[in-house]
PDB file of C-alpha atoms in Angstrom:
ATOM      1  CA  UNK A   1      10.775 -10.881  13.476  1.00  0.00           C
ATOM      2  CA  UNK A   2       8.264  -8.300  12.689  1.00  0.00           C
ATOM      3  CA  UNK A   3       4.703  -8.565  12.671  1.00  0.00           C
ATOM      4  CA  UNK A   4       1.880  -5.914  12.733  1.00  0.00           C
ATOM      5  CA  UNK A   5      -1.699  -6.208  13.895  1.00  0.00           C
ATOM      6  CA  UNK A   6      -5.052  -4.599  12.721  1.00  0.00           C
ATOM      7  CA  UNK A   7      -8.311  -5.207  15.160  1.00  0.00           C
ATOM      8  CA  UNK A   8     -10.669  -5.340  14.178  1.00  0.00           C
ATOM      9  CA  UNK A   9     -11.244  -7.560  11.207  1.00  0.00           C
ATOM     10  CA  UNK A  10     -14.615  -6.273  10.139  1.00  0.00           C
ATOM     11  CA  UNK A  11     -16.967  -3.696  10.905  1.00  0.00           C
ATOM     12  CA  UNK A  12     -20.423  -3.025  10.361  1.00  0.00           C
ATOM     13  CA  UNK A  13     -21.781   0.582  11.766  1.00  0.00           C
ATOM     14  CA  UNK A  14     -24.482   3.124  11.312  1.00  0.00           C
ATOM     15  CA  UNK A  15     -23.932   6.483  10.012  1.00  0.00           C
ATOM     16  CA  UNK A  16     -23.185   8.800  12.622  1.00  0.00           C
ATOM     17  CA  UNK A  17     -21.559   6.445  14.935  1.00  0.00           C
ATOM     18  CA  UNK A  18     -17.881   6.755  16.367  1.00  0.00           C
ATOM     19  CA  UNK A  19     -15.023   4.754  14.837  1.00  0.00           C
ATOM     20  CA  UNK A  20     -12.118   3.545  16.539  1.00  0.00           C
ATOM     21  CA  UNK A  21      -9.385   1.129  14.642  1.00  0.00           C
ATOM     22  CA  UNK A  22      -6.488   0.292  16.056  1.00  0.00           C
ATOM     23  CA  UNK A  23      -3.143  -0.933  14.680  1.00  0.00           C
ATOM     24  CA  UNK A  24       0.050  -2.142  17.183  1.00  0.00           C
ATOM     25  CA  UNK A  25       3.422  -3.051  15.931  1.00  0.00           C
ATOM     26  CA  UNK A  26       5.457  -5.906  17.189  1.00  0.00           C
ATOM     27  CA  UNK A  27       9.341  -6.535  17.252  1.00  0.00           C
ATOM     28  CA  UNK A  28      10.968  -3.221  15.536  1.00  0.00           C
ATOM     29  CA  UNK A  29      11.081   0.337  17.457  1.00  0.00           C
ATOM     30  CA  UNK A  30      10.561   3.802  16.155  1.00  0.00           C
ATOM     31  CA  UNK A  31       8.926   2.421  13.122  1.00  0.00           C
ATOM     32  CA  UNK A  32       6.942   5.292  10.637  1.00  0.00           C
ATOM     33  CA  UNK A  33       3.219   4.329  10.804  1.00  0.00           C
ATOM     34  CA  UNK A  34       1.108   4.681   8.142  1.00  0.00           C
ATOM     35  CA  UNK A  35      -2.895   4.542   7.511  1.00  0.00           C
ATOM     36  CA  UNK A  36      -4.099   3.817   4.025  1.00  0.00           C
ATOM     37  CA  UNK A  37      -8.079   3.216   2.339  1.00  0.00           C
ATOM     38  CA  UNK A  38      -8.681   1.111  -0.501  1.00  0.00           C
ATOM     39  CA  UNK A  39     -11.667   1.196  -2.491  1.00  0.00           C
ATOM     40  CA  UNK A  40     -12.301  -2.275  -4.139  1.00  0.00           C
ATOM     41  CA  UNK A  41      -9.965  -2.889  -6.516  1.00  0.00           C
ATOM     42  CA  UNK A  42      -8.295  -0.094  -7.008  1.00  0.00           C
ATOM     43  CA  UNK A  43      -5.104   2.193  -5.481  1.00  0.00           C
ATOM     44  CA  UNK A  44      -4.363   3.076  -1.575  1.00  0.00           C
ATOM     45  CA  UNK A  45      -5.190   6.561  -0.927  1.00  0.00           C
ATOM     46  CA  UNK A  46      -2.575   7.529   2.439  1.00  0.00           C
ATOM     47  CA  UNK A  47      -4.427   8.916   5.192  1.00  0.00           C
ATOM     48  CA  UNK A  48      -2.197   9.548   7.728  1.00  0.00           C
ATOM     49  CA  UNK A  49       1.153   9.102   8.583  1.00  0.00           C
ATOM     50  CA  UNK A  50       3.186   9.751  11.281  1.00  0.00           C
ATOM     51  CA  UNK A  51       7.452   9.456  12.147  1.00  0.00           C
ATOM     52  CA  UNK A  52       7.035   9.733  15.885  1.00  0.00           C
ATOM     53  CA  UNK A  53       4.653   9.853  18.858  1.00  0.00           C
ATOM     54  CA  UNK A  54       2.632  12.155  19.278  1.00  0.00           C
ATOM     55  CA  UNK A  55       3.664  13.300  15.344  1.00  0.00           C
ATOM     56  CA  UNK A  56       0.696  13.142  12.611  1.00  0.00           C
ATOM     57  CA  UNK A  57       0.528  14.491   9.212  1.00  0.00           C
ATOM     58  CA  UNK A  58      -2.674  14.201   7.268  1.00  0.00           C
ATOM     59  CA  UNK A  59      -3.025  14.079   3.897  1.00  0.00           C
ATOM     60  CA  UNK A  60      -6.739  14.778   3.306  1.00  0.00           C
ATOM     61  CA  UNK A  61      -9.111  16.525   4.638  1.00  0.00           C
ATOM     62  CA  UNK A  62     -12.149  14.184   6.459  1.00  0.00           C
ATOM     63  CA  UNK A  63     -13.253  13.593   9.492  1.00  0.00           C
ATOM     64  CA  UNK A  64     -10.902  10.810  10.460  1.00  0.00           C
ATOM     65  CA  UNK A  65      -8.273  11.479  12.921  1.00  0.00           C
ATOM     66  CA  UNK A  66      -5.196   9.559  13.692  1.00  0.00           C
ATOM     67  CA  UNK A  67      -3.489   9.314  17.242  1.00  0.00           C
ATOM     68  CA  UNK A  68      -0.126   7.557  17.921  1.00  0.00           C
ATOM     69  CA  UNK A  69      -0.195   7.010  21.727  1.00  0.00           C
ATOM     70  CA  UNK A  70       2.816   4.754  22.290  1.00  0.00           C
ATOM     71  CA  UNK A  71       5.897   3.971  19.821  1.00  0.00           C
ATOM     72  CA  UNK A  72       4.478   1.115  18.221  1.00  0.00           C
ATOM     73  CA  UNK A  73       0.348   2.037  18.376  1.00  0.00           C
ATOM     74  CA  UNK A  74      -1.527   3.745  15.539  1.00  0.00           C
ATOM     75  CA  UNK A  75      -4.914   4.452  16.230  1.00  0.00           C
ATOM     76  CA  UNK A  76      -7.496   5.675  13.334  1.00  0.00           C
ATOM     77  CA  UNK A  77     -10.996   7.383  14.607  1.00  0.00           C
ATOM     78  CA  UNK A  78     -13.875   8.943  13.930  1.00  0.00           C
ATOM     79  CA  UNK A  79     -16.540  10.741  16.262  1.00  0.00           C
ATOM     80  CA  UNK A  80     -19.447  10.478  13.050  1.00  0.00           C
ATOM     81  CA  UNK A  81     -19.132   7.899  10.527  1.00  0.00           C
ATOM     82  CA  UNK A  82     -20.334   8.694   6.585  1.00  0.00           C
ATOM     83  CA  UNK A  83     -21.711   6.632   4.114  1.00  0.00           C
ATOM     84  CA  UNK A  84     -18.104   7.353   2.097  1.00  0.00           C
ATOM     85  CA  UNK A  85     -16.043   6.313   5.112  1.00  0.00           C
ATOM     86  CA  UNK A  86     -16.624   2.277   3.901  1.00  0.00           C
ATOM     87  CA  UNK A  87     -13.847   1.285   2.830  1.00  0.00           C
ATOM     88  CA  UNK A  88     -10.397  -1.045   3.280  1.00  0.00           C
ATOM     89  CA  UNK A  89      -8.378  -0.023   5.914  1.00  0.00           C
ATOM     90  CA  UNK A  90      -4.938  -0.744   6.263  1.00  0.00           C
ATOM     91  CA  UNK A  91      -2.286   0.263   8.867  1.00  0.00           C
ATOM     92  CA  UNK A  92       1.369  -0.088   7.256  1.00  0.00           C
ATOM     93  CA  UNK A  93       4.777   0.328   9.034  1.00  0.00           C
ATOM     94  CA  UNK A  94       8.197   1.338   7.578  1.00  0.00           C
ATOM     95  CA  UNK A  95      11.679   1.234   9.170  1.00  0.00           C
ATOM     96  CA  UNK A  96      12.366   5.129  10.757  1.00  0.00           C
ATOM     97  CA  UNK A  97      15.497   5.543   8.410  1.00  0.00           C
ATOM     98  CA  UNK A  98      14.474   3.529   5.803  1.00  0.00           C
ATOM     99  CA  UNK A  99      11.661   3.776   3.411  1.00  0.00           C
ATOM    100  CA  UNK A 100      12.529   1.183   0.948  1.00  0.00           C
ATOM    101  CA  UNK A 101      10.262  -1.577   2.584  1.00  0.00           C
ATOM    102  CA  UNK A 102       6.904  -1.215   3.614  1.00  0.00           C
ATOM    103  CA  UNK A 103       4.707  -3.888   5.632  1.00  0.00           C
ATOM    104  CA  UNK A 104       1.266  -3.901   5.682  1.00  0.00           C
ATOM    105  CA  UNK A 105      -1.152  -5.058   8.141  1.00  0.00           C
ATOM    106  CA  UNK A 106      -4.519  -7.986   7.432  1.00  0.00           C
ATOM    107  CA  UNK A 107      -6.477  -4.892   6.815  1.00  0.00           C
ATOM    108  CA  UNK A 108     -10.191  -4.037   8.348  1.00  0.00           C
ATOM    109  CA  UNK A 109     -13.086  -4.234   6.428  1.00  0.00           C
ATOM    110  CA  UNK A 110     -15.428  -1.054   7.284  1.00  0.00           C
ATOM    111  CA  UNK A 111     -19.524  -0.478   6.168  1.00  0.00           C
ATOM    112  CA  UNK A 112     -21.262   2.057   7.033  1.00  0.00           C
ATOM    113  CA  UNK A 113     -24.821   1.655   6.676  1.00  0.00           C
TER     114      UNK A 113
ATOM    115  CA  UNK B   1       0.011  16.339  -6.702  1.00  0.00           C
ATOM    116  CA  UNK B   2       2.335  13.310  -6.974  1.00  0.00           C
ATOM    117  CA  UNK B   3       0.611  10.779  -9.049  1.00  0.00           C
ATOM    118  CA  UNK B   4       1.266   7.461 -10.282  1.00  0.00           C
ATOM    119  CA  UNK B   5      -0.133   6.069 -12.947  1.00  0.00           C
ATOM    120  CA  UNK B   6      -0.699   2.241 -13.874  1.00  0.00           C
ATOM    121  CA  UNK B   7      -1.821   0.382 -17.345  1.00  0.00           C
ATOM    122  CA  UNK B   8      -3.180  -0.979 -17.910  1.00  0.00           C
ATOM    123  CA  UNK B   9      -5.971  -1.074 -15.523  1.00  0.00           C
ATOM    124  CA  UNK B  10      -7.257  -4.742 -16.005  1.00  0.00           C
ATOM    125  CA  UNK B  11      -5.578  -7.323 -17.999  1.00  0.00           C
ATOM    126  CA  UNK B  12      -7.055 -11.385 -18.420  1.00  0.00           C
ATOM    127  CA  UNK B  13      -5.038 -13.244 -20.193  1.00  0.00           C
ATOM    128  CA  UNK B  14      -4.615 -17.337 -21.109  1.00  0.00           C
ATOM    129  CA  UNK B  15      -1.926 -18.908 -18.948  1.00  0.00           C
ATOM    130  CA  UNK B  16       2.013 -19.276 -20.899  1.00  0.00           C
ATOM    131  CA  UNK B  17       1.567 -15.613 -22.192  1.00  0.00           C
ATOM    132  CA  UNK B  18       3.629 -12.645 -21.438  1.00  0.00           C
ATOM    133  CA  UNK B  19       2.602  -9.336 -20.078  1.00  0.00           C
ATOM    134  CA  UNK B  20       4.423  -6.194 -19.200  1.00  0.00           C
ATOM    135  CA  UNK B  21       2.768  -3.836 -16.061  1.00  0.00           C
ATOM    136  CA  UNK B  22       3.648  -0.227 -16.289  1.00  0.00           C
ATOM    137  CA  UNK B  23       4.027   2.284 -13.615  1.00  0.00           C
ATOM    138  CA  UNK B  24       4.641   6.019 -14.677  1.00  0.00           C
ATOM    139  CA  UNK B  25       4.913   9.519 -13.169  1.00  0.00           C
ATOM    140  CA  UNK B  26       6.274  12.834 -13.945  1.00  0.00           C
ATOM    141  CA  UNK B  27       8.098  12.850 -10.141  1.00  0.00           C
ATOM    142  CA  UNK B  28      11.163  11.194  -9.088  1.00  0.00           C
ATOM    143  CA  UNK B  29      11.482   8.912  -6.724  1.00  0.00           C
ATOM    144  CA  UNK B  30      13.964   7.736  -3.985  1.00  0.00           C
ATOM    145  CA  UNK B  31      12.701   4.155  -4.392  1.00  0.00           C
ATOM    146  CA  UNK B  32       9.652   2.188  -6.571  1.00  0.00           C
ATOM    147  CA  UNK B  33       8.303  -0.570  -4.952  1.00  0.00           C
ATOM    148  CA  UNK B  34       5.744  -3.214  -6.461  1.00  0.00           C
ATOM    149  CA  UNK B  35       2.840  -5.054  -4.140  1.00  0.00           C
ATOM    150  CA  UNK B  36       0.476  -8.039  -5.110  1.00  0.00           C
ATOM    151  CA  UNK B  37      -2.868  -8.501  -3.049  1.00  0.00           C
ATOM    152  CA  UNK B  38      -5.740 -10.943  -2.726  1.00  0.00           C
ATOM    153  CA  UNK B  39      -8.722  -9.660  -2.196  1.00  0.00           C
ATOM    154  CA  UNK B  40      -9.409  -9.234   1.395  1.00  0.00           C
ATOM    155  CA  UNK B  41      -5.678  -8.941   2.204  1.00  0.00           C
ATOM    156  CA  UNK B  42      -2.890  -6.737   2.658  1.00  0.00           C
ATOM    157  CA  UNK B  43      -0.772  -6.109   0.153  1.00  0.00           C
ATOM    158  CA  UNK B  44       2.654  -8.186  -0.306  1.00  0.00           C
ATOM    159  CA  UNK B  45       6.156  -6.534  -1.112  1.00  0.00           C
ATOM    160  CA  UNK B  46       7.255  -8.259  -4.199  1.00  0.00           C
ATOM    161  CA  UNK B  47       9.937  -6.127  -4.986  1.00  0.00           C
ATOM    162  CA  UNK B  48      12.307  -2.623  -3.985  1.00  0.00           C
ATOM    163  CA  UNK B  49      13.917  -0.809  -6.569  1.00  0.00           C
ATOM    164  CA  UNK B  50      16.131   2.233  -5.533  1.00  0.00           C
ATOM    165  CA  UNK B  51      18.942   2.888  -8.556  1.00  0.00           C
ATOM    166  CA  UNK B  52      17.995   4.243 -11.759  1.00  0.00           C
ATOM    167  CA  UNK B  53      17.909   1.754 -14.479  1.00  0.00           C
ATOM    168  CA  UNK B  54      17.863  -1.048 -11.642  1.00  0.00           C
ATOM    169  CA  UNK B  55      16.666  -4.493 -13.255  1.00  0.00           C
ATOM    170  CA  UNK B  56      15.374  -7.559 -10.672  1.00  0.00           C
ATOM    171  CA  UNK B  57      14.349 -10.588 -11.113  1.00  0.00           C
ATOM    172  CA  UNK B  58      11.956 -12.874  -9.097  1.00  0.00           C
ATOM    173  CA  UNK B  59      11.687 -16.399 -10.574  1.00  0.00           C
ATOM    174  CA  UNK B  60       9.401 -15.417 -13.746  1.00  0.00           C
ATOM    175  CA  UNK B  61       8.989 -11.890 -12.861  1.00  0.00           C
ATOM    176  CA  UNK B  62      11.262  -8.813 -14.231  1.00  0.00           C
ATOM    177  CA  UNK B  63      11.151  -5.648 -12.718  1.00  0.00           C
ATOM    178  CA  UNK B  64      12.739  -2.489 -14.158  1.00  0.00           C
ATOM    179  CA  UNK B  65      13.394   0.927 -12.861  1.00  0.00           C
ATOM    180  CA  UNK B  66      13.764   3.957 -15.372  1.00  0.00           C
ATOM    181  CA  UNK B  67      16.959   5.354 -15.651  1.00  0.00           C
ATOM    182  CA  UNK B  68      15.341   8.518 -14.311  1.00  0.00           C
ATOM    183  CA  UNK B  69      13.680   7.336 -11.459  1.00  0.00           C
ATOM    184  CA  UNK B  70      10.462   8.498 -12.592  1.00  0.00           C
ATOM    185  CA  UNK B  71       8.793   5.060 -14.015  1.00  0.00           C
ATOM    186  CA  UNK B  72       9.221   1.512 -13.678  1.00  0.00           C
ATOM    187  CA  UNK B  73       7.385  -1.681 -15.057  1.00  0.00           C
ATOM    188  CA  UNK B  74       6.942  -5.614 -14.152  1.00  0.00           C
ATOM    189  CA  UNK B  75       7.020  -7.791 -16.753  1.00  0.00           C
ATOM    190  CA  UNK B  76       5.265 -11.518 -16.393  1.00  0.00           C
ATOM    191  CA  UNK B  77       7.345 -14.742 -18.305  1.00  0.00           C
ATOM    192  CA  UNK B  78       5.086 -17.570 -19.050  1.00  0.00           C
ATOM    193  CA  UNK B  79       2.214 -16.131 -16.392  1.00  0.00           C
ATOM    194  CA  UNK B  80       0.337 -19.243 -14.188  1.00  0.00           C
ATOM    195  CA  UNK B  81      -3.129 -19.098 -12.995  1.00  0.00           C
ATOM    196  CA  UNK B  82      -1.330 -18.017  -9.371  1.00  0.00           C
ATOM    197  CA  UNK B  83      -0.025 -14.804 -10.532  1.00  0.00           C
ATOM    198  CA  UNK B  84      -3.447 -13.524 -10.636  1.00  0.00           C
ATOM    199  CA  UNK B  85      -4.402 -10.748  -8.280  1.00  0.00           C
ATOM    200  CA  UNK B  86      -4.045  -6.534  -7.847  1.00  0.00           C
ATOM    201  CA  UNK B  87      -0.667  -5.548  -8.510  1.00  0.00           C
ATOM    202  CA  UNK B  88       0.423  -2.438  -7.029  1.00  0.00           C
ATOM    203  CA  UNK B  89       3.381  -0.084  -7.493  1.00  0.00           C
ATOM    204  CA  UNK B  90       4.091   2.484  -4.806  1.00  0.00           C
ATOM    205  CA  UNK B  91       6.876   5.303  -4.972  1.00  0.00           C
ATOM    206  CA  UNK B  92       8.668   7.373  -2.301  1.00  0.00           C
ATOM    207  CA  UNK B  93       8.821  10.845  -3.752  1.00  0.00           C
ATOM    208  CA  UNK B  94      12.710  12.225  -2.801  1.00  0.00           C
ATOM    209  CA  UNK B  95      13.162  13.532   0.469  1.00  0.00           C
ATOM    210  CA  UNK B  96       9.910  12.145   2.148  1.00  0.00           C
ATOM    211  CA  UNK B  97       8.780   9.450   3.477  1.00  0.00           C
ATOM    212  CA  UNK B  98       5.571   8.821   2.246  1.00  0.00           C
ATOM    213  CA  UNK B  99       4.163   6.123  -0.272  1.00  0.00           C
ATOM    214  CA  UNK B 100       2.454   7.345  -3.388  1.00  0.00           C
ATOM    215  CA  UNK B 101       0.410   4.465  -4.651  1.00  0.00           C
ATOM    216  CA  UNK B 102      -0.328   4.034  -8.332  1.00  0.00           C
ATOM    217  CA  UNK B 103      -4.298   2.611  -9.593  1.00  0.00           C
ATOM    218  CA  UNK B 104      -3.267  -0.603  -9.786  1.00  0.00           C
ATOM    219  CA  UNK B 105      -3.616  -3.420 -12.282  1.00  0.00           C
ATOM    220  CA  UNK B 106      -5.669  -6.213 -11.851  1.00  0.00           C
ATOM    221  CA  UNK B 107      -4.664  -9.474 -13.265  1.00  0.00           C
ATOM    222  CA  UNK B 108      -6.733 -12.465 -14.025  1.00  0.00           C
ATOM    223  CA  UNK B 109      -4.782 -16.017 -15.769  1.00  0.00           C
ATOM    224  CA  UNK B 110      -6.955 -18.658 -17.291  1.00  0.00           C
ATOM    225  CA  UNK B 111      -6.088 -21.985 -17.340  1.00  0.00           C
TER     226      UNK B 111
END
């Protein structure tokens, strides 16, 4: 079966600091990868997404990046953190020729201070 | 911009009533999916919908696709204190393959 993994849980860090989250997939191959926020309570806003290595599309502009190293790792960064950047993060997979299912990650829990 | 838009926003309501969730948008979609989270979670797939008109069931829960693809709602028989949580309804705008999120609805059943 198919599980997917977020490290880490939660985060504390200054403003200004680098980020680095990290999200691995387990059990499936050429999955799409996905990176979401969530502020409390409300809608996921996509981040990034990406159908391949190496492949990223953004969807807003920020200073996050996204990097997709191996098949099945998704890796969200920052080189200076903001104040906005707190936030849920959640790393999501779908199957590559299917988009009717979605599975989401445990989420990370990120404040910037 | 693809949006999708969710009433209503917050809901609290005594446990044995009925509620309906709504999820609406001007785009069509190649499938409408609906999510439930706890706080501090990810969010659960409760449901896929991919044919217009499309009605599921889930023990007390009824979801419902528009026959255009562009809306759907969940509707809530006889809701327990256990249904509470954020309910979420994502769609897959045609010929993509990303998830457009709606504002979700947050639920809250007394006993």
């Amino acid at each position: 079966s198919q599980t997917i993994h977020q490290w880490p849980a939660t985060l504390v860090q200054p403003v200004g600091s680098p980020l680095s989250l990290e999200c691995t997939v387990e059990g499936t191959s050429n999955p799409n990868l996905y990176w979401y926020r969530q502020a409390a309570g409300r809608g996921l806003q996509l981040l990034f997404y990406s159908v391949g290595i190496g492949q990223i599309s953004s969807e807003v502009p920020q200073n996050l990046s996204a990097s997709r190293p191996q098949d099945r790792q998704f890796i969200l960064s920052s080189k200076k953190l903001l104040l906005s950047d707190s936030g849920f993060y959640l790393c999501a997979w779908s199957d590559l020729y299917s988009t009717d299912t979605q599975y989401f990650g445990p989420g990370t829990r990120l404040t910037v201070l | 911009t693809q949006l999708l838009e969710q009433s209503p926003q917050f809901l609290s309501i005594q446990e044995g009533e009925n509620l309906t969730v709504y999820c609406n948008s001007s785009s069509v979609f190649s499938s409408l999916q609906w999510y439930r989270q706890e706080p501090g979670e990810g969010p659960v797939l409760l449901v896929t919908v991919v044919t217009g008109g499309e009605v599921k069931k889930l023990k007390r829960l009824t979801f419902q696709f528009g026959d255009a693809r562009k809306d759907s709602s969940l509707h809530i028989t006889a809701a327990q204190p256990g249904d509470t949580g954020l309910y979420l309804c994502a769609g897959v705008p045609t010929g993509t393959y990303k998830y457009i999120f709606g504002t979700g609805t947050r639920l809250k059943v007394l006993a």
